[in-house]
PDB file of C-alpha atoms in Angstrom:
ATOM      1  CA  UNK A   1      54.512 -15.339  61.716  1.00 93.00           C
ATOM      2  CA  UNK A   2      51.263 -16.734  60.333  1.00 96.00           C
ATOM      3  CA  UNK A   3      48.985 -14.195  58.675  1.00 96.00           C
ATOM      4  CA  UNK A   4      45.625 -14.340  56.916  1.00 96.00           C
ATOM      5  CA  UNK A   5      44.456 -11.584  54.580  1.00 95.00           C
ATOM      6  CA  UNK A   6      40.673 -11.483  54.254  1.00 93.00           C
ATOM      7  CA  UNK A   7      38.496  -9.528  51.858  1.00 91.00           C
ATOM      8  CA  UNK A   8      36.372  -9.810  48.739  1.00 88.00           C
ATOM      9  CA  UNK A   9      37.981 -10.244  45.302  1.00 81.00           C
ATOM     10  CA  UNK A  10      39.240  -6.829  44.204  1.00 83.00           C
ATOM     11  CA  UNK A  11      39.829  -5.483  47.732  1.00 90.00           C
ATOM     12  CA  UNK A  12      43.611  -5.193  47.267  1.00 89.00           C
ATOM     13  CA  UNK A  13      44.957  -8.291  49.041  1.00 90.00           C
ATOM     14  CA  UNK A  14      47.055  -9.260  46.014  1.00 85.00           C
ATOM     15  CA  UNK A  15      48.535  -5.762  45.817  1.00 88.00           C
ATOM     16  CA  UNK A  16      49.626  -5.794  49.461  1.00 93.00           C
ATOM     17  CA  UNK A  17      50.854  -9.401  49.725  1.00 91.00           C
ATOM     18  CA  UNK A  18      54.330  -8.707  48.205  1.00 91.00           C
ATOM     19  CA  UNK A  19      54.841  -5.936  50.787  1.00 94.00           C
ATOM     20  CA  UNK A  20      54.025  -8.353  53.615  1.00 95.00           C
ATOM     21  CA  UNK A  21      56.306 -11.097  52.277  1.00 94.00           C
ATOM     22  CA  UNK A  22      59.222  -8.694  51.752  1.00 94.00           C
ATOM     23  CA  UNK A  23      58.909  -6.949  55.109  1.00 94.00           C
ATOM     24  CA  UNK A  24      58.536 -10.052  57.274  1.00 93.00           C
ATOM     25  CA  UNK A  25      60.329 -12.754  55.259  1.00 93.00           C
ATOM     26  CA  UNK A  26      57.269 -14.984  55.026  1.00 95.00           C
ATOM     27  CA  UNK A  27      55.980 -16.793  51.946  1.00 93.00           C
ATOM     28  CA  UNK A  28      52.822 -15.813  50.069  1.00 91.00           C
ATOM     29  CA  UNK A  29      50.291 -18.582  49.537  1.00 89.00           C
ATOM     30  CA  UNK A  30      47.330 -18.002  47.226  1.00 85.00           C
ATOM     31  CA  UNK A  31      44.683 -20.735  47.209  1.00 79.00           C
ATOM     32  CA  UNK A  32      44.297 -20.603  43.421  1.00 77.00           C
ATOM     33  CA  UNK A  33      48.046 -20.776  42.810  1.00 81.00           C
ATOM     34  CA  UNK A  34      48.476 -23.639  45.290  1.00 81.00           C
ATOM     35  CA  UNK A  35      45.651 -25.612  43.694  1.00 81.00           C
ATOM     36  CA  UNK A  36      47.018 -25.134  40.161  1.00 82.00           C
ATOM     37  CA  UNK A  37      50.531 -26.049  41.305  1.00 83.00           C
ATOM     38  CA  UNK A  38      49.337 -29.242  43.019  1.00 84.00           C
ATOM     39  CA  UNK A  39      47.391 -30.280  39.916  1.00 85.00           C
ATOM     40  CA  UNK A  40      50.353 -29.528  37.612  1.00 88.00           C
ATOM     41  CA  UNK A  41      52.819 -31.437  39.809  1.00 88.00           C
ATOM     42  CA  UNK A  42      50.331 -34.290  40.222  1.00 90.00           C
ATOM     43  CA  UNK A  43      50.708 -34.488  43.979  1.00 87.00           C
ATOM     44  CA  UNK A  44      48.315 -36.961  45.649  1.00 89.00           C
ATOM     45  CA  UNK A  45      46.042 -34.096  46.733  1.00 85.00           C
ATOM     46  CA  UNK A  46      46.405 -32.455  43.320  1.00 86.00           C
ATOM     47  CA  UNK A  47      45.281 -35.641  41.542  1.00 89.00           C
ATOM     48  CA  UNK A  48      42.236 -35.899  43.804  1.00 86.00           C
ATOM     49  CA  UNK A  49      41.419 -32.205  43.295  1.00 83.00           C
ATOM     50  CA  UNK A  50      41.672 -32.520  39.497  1.00 86.00           C
ATOM     51  CA  UNK A  51      39.363 -35.523  39.567  1.00 86.00           C
ATOM     52  CA  UNK A  52      36.800 -33.504  41.524  1.00 78.00           C
ATOM     53  CA  UNK A  53      37.065 -30.502  39.195  1.00 75.00           C
ATOM     54  CA  UNK A  54      36.850 -32.650  36.056  1.00 77.00           C
ATOM     55  CA  UNK A  55      33.635 -34.200  37.323  1.00 75.00           C
ATOM     56  CA  UNK A  56      32.167 -30.779  38.076  1.00 67.00           C
ATOM     57  CA  UNK A  57      32.241 -31.304  41.840  1.00 67.00           C
ATOM     58  CA  UNK A  58      33.435 -28.768  44.395  1.00 67.00           C
ATOM     59  CA  UNK A  59      36.876 -29.378  45.852  1.00 76.00           C
ATOM     60  CA  UNK A  60      36.195 -30.394  49.461  1.00 83.00           C
ATOM     61  CA  UNK A  61      37.481 -28.550  52.535  1.00 86.00           C
ATOM     62  CA  UNK A  62      39.644 -31.560  53.328  1.00 87.00           C
ATOM     63  CA  UNK A  63      41.278 -31.539  49.900  1.00 86.00           C
ATOM     64  CA  UNK A  64      41.899 -27.784  49.903  1.00 86.00           C
ATOM     65  CA  UNK A  65      43.339 -27.994  53.405  1.00 90.00           C
ATOM     66  CA  UNK A  66      45.592 -30.886  52.348  1.00 89.00           C
ATOM     67  CA  UNK A  67      46.987 -28.755  49.515  1.00 87.00           C
ATOM     68  CA  UNK A  68      47.506 -25.793  51.864  1.00 90.00           C
ATOM     69  CA  UNK A  69      49.229 -28.026  54.433  1.00 90.00           C
ATOM     70  CA  UNK A  70      51.591 -29.382  51.763  1.00 88.00           C
ATOM     71  CA  UNK A  71      52.492 -25.809  50.791  1.00 89.00           C
ATOM     72  CA  UNK A  72      53.133 -24.438  54.291  1.00 91.00           C
ATOM     73  CA  UNK A  73      55.513 -27.308  54.992  1.00 90.00           C
ATOM     74  CA  UNK A  74      57.849 -26.195  52.179  1.00 88.00           C
ATOM     75  CA  UNK A  75      61.275 -24.793  53.231  1.00 92.00           C
ATOM     76  CA  UNK A  76      60.493 -21.308  51.921  1.00 90.00           C
ATOM     77  CA  UNK A  77      57.658 -21.058  54.454  1.00 92.00           C
ATOM     78  CA  UNK A  78      59.820 -21.915  57.469  1.00 91.00           C
ATOM     79  CA  UNK A  79      59.516 -18.357  58.854  1.00 92.00           C
ATOM     80  CA  UNK A  80      55.775 -18.264  58.327  1.00 94.00           C
ATOM     81  CA  UNK A  81      53.295 -17.366  55.641  1.00 95.00           C
ATOM     82  CA  UNK A  82      50.610 -14.982  54.493  1.00 95.00           C
ATOM     83  CA  UNK A  83      47.496 -16.799  53.271  1.00 93.00           C
ATOM     84  CA  UNK A  84      45.370 -15.177  50.575  1.00 87.00           C
ATOM     85  CA  UNK A  85      42.012 -16.861  49.911  1.00 80.00           C
ATOM     86  CA  UNK A  86      42.170 -19.453  52.679  1.00 88.00           C
ATOM     87  CA  UNK A  87      40.459 -20.163  54.959  1.00 92.00           C
ATOM     88  CA  UNK A  88      37.152 -19.195  53.358  1.00 84.00           C
ATOM     89  CA  UNK A  89      34.916 -20.789  55.987  1.00 87.00           C
ATOM     90  CA  UNK A  90      34.917 -21.367  59.735  1.00 90.00           C
ATOM     91  CA  UNK A  91      35.257 -25.096  59.105  1.00 91.00           C
ATOM     92  CA  UNK A  92      38.531 -24.499  57.245  1.00 92.00           C
ATOM     93  CA  UNK A  93      39.763 -22.246  60.062  1.00 95.00           C
ATOM     94  CA  UNK A  94      39.007 -24.964  62.606  1.00 95.00           C
ATOM     95  CA  UNK A  95      40.994 -27.454  60.512  1.00 94.00           C
ATOM     96  CA  UNK A  96      43.977 -25.080  60.601  1.00 94.00           C
ATOM     97  CA  UNK A  97      43.770 -24.870  64.396  1.00 95.00           C
ATOM     98  CA  UNK A  98      43.418 -28.629  64.765  1.00 94.00           C
ATOM     99  CA  UNK A  99      46.602 -29.056  62.716  1.00 93.00           C
ATOM    100  CA  UNK A 100      48.494 -26.741  65.067  1.00 93.00           C
ATOM    101  CA  UNK A 101      48.599 -23.825  62.621  1.00 93.00           C
ATOM    102  CA  UNK A 102      47.836 -21.032  65.085  1.00 93.00           C
ATOM    103  CA  UNK A 103      47.192 -17.756  63.256  1.00 95.00           C
ATOM    104  CA  UNK A 104      48.931 -14.627  64.582  1.00 96.00           C
ATOM    105  CA  UNK A 105      46.870 -12.066  62.658  1.00 97.00           C
ATOM    106  CA  UNK A 106      43.744 -12.085  60.488  1.00 97.00           C
ATOM    107  CA  UNK A 107      43.395  -8.769  58.645  1.00 97.00           C
ATOM    108  CA  UNK A 108      40.129  -7.870  56.928  1.00 96.00           C
ATOM    109  CA  UNK A 109      40.396  -5.490  53.956  1.00 96.00           C
ATOM    110  CA  UNK A 110      37.194  -3.491  54.381  1.00 95.00           C
ATOM    111  CA  UNK A 111      36.100  -2.026  51.044  1.00 94.00           C
ATOM    112  CA  UNK A 112      32.668  -0.643  50.056  1.00 94.00           C
ATOM    113  CA  UNK A 113      30.591  -2.986  47.904  1.00 94.00           C
ATOM    114  CA  UNK A 114      30.341  -0.440  45.100  1.00 92.00           C
ATOM    115  CA  UNK A 115      34.140  -0.126  44.910  1.00 92.00           C
ATOM    116  CA  UNK A 116      34.527  -3.913  44.766  1.00 91.00           C
ATOM    117  CA  UNK A 117      31.910  -4.174  42.011  1.00 91.00           C
ATOM    118  CA  UNK A 118      33.510  -1.320  40.095  1.00 89.00           C
ATOM    119  CA  UNK A 119      36.910  -3.034  40.199  1.00 86.00           C
ATOM    120  CA  UNK A 120      35.732  -6.552  39.391  1.00 85.00           C
ATOM    121  CA  UNK A 121      32.815  -5.880  37.066  1.00 86.00           C
ATOM    122  CA  UNK A 122      34.296  -3.445  34.569  1.00 87.00           C
ATOM    123  CA  UNK A 123      36.806  -5.570  32.672  1.00 88.00           C
ATOM    124  CA  UNK A 124      36.574  -6.017  28.885  1.00 93.00           C
ATOM    125  CA  UNK A 125      38.848  -8.102  26.658  1.00 93.00           C
ATOM    126  CA  UNK A 126      39.934  -8.207  23.020  1.00 94.00           C
ATOM    127  CA  UNK A 127      39.534 -11.841  22.037  1.00 91.00           C
ATOM    128  CA  UNK A 128      42.272 -11.992  19.393  1.00 91.00           C
ATOM    129  CA  UNK A 129      45.118 -10.486  21.433  1.00 92.00           C
ATOM    130  CA  UNK A 130      44.022 -10.829  25.046  1.00 89.00           C
ATOM    131  CA  UNK A 131      44.366  -7.067  25.574  1.00 92.00           C
ATOM    132  CA  UNK A 132      42.354  -6.041  28.613  1.00 91.00           C
ATOM    133  CA  UNK A 133      40.536  -2.822  29.391  1.00 94.00           C
ATOM    134  CA  UNK A 134      38.564  -1.479  32.314  1.00 92.00           C
ATOM    135  CA  UNK A 135      35.568   0.802  32.050  1.00 90.00           C
ATOM    136  CA  UNK A 136      37.004   3.203  34.648  1.00 87.00           C
ATOM    137  CA  UNK A 137      40.703   2.473  35.170  1.00 87.00           C
ATOM    138  CA  UNK A 138      41.848   1.662  31.620  1.00 91.00           C
ATOM    139  CA  UNK A 139      39.035   2.445  29.164  1.00 94.00           C
ATOM    140  CA  UNK A 140      39.430   1.932  25.411  1.00 95.00           C
ATOM    141  CA  UNK A 141      39.637   5.054  23.227  1.00 95.00           C
ATOM    142  CA  UNK A 142      36.273   4.112  21.710  1.00 95.00           C
ATOM    143  CA  UNK A 143      33.776   2.422  24.015  1.00 93.00           C
ATOM    144  CA  UNK A 144      33.455  -1.292  23.276  1.00 94.00           C
ATOM    145  CA  UNK A 145      36.258  -1.307  20.665  1.00 96.00           C
ATOM    146  CA  UNK A 146      39.883  -2.504  20.772  1.00 96.00           C
ATOM    147  CA  UNK A 147      42.382   0.387  20.489  1.00 97.00           C
ATOM    148  CA  UNK A 148      44.568  -1.428  17.941  1.00 96.00           C
ATOM    149  CA  UNK A 149      42.166  -3.257  15.647  1.00 96.00           C
ATOM    150  CA  UNK A 150      38.858  -1.512  16.318  1.00 96.00           C
ATOM    151  CA  UNK A 151      37.275  -4.917  16.782  1.00 96.00           C
ATOM    152  CA  UNK A 152      34.536  -5.435  19.387  1.00 96.00           C
ATOM    153  CA  UNK A 153      35.522  -6.203  22.973  1.00 96.00           C
ATOM    154  CA  UNK A 154      33.801  -8.881  25.009  1.00 93.00           C
ATOM    155  CA  UNK A 155      33.200  -9.442  28.692  1.00 91.00           C
ATOM    156  CA  UNK A 156      33.749 -12.785  30.391  1.00 85.00           C
ATOM    157  CA  UNK A 157      30.615 -14.157  32.063  1.00 82.00           C
ATOM    158  CA  UNK A 158      32.191 -14.006  35.532  1.00 77.00           C
ATOM    159  CA  UNK A 159      33.165 -10.336  35.001  1.00 83.00           C
ATOM    160  CA  UNK A 160      29.553  -9.245  34.439  1.00 86.00           C
ATOM    161  CA  UNK A 161      28.164  -7.061  37.171  1.00 88.00           C
ATOM    162  CA  UNK A 162      25.225  -9.343  38.020  1.00 88.00           C
ATOM    163  CA  UNK A 163      27.614 -12.283  38.475  1.00 85.00           C
ATOM    164  CA  UNK A 164      29.991 -10.169  40.561  1.00 87.00           C
ATOM    165  CA  UNK A 165      27.061  -9.137  42.793  1.00 90.00           C
ATOM    166  CA  UNK A 166      26.191 -12.783  43.458  1.00 87.00           C
ATOM    167  CA  UNK A 167      29.839 -13.684  44.158  1.00 83.00           C
ATOM    168  CA  UNK A 168      30.121 -10.788  46.604  1.00 89.00           C
ATOM    169  CA  UNK A 169      26.943 -11.826  48.426  1.00 89.00           C
ATOM    170  CA  UNK A 170      28.206 -15.413  48.727  1.00 84.00           C
ATOM    171  CA  UNK A 171      31.596 -14.207  49.936  1.00 85.00           C
ATOM    172  CA  UNK A 172      30.038 -12.076  52.683  1.00 87.00           C
ATOM    173  CA  UNK A 173      27.785 -14.932  53.772  1.00 87.00           C
ATOM    174  CA  UNK A 174      30.780 -17.274  54.082  1.00 83.00           C
ATOM    175  CA  UNK A 175      33.149 -14.782  55.657  1.00 86.00           C
ATOM    176  CA  UNK A 176      31.057 -13.261  58.450  1.00 86.00           C
ATOM    177  CA  UNK A 177      31.270 -16.382  60.680  1.00 92.00           C
ATOM    178  CA  UNK A 178      35.000 -16.556  59.899  1.00 93.00           C
ATOM    179  CA  UNK A 179      35.501 -12.968  61.067  1.00 93.00           C
ATOM    180  CA  UNK A 180      33.628 -13.736  64.302  1.00 95.00           C
ATOM    181  CA  UNK A 181      35.774 -16.845  64.787  1.00 96.00           C
ATOM    182  CA  UNK A 182      39.022 -14.876  64.631  1.00 97.00           C
ATOM    183  CA  UNK A 183      37.585 -12.057  66.752  1.00 96.00           C
ATOM    184  CA  UNK A 184      36.953 -14.637  69.479  1.00 96.00           C
ATOM    185  CA  UNK A 185      40.642 -15.578  69.286  1.00 96.00           C
ATOM    186  CA  UNK A 186      41.772 -11.965  69.590  1.00 96.00           C
ATOM    187  CA  UNK A 187      43.694 -11.922  66.290  1.00 97.00           C
ATOM    188  CA  UNK A 188      41.180 -10.137  64.013  1.00 97.00           C
ATOM    189  CA  UNK A 189      41.604  -6.560  62.763  1.00 97.00           C
ATOM    190  CA  UNK A 190      39.633  -4.724  60.090  1.00 97.00           C
ATOM    191  CA  UNK A 191      41.339  -1.957  58.100  1.00 97.00           C
ATOM    192  CA  UNK A 192      40.023   0.586  55.629  1.00 97.00           C
ATOM    193  CA  UNK A 193      41.311  -0.724  52.288  1.00 95.00           C
ATOM    194  CA  UNK A 194      39.631   1.992  50.217  1.00 95.00           C
ATOM    195  CA  UNK A 195      42.708   4.212  50.365  1.00 95.00           C
ATOM    196  CA  UNK A 196      45.944   4.676  48.437  1.00 93.00           C
ATOM    197  CA  UNK A 197      48.380   1.755  48.555  1.00 93.00           C
ATOM    198  CA  UNK A 198      50.855   3.441  50.905  1.00 96.00           C
ATOM    199  CA  UNK A 199      48.192   4.315  53.481  1.00 97.00           C
ATOM    200  CA  UNK A 200      46.931   0.734  53.545  1.00 96.00           C
ATOM    201  CA  UNK A 201      50.519  -0.466  53.991  1.00 96.00           C
ATOM    202  CA  UNK A 202      50.966   1.763  57.028  1.00 97.00           C
ATOM    203  CA  UNK A 203      47.909   0.173  58.630  1.00 97.00           C
ATOM    204  CA  UNK A 204      49.200  -3.331  57.902  1.00 97.00           C
ATOM    205  CA  UNK A 205      52.632  -2.510  59.337  1.00 96.00           C
ATOM    206  CA  UNK A 206      51.079  -1.049  62.508  1.00 96.00           C
ATOM    207  CA  UNK A 207      49.371  -4.410  63.090  1.00 97.00           C
ATOM    208  CA  UNK A 208      52.193  -6.755  62.081  1.00 96.00           C
ATOM    209  CA  UNK A 209      55.353  -4.942  63.242  1.00 95.00           C
ATOM    210  CA  UNK A 210      54.724  -5.679  66.951  1.00 92.00           C
ATOM    211  CA  UNK A 211      54.072  -9.336  66.150  1.00 88.00           C
ATOM    212  CA  UNK A 212      57.223  -9.467  64.007  1.00 75.00           C
ATOM    213  CA  UNK A 213      59.292  -8.058  66.863  1.00 69.00           C
ATOM    214  CA  UNK A 214      57.784 -10.575  69.285  1.00 62.00           C
ATOM    215  CA  UNK A 215      58.584 -13.488  66.953  1.00 62.00           C
ATOM    216  CA  UNK A 216      62.027 -12.215  65.937  1.00 59.00           C
ATOM    217  CA  UNK A 217      61.044 -11.736  62.305  1.00 57.00           C
ATOM    218  CA  UNK A 218      61.341  -7.965  62.175  1.00 53.00           C
TER     219      UNK A 218
END
């Protein structure tokens, strides 16, 4: 079974991925993790990716796809995989198809923009210890201060709301053609991800269980 989870950062894909891997016996592949692993292990694609990143260039579709392809050929992915963060563009999806990696299900985690921004844009950190807080979900006892030391908290540049807004806009611009691409293949489903974890899991299972039965994986 070959599954893609789609959705903006903070939509809950990472929370649900372990459920999918456990239920269907597939491996979980996160683009960021795969990229870091390839660089650390100094694979040919990892060396090329590091060179691009060190020079400030974007890692090309071809390089990212090469790293993904290396990962899905590992023994632990022999029963399939759930991809988190790839493909990001229609071009990457076409490369998957051309390589014979036919996707069984592409699930979009539909979450309101304000919820995404609330989750991603409210994090604050204590520099000395790395303790993290969230304005809504895990606020400090005193606003802007570390609970233990009382020292000021800081916010990473990419956690600031204005940056998160731009990232969300870019994500939607990239992903809309990708959603249309998978709709045309009859494998796309959008689910309401702005619910409790168990309710979202029920929706995922209702989509994937029939496929798992058909493929002998469930």
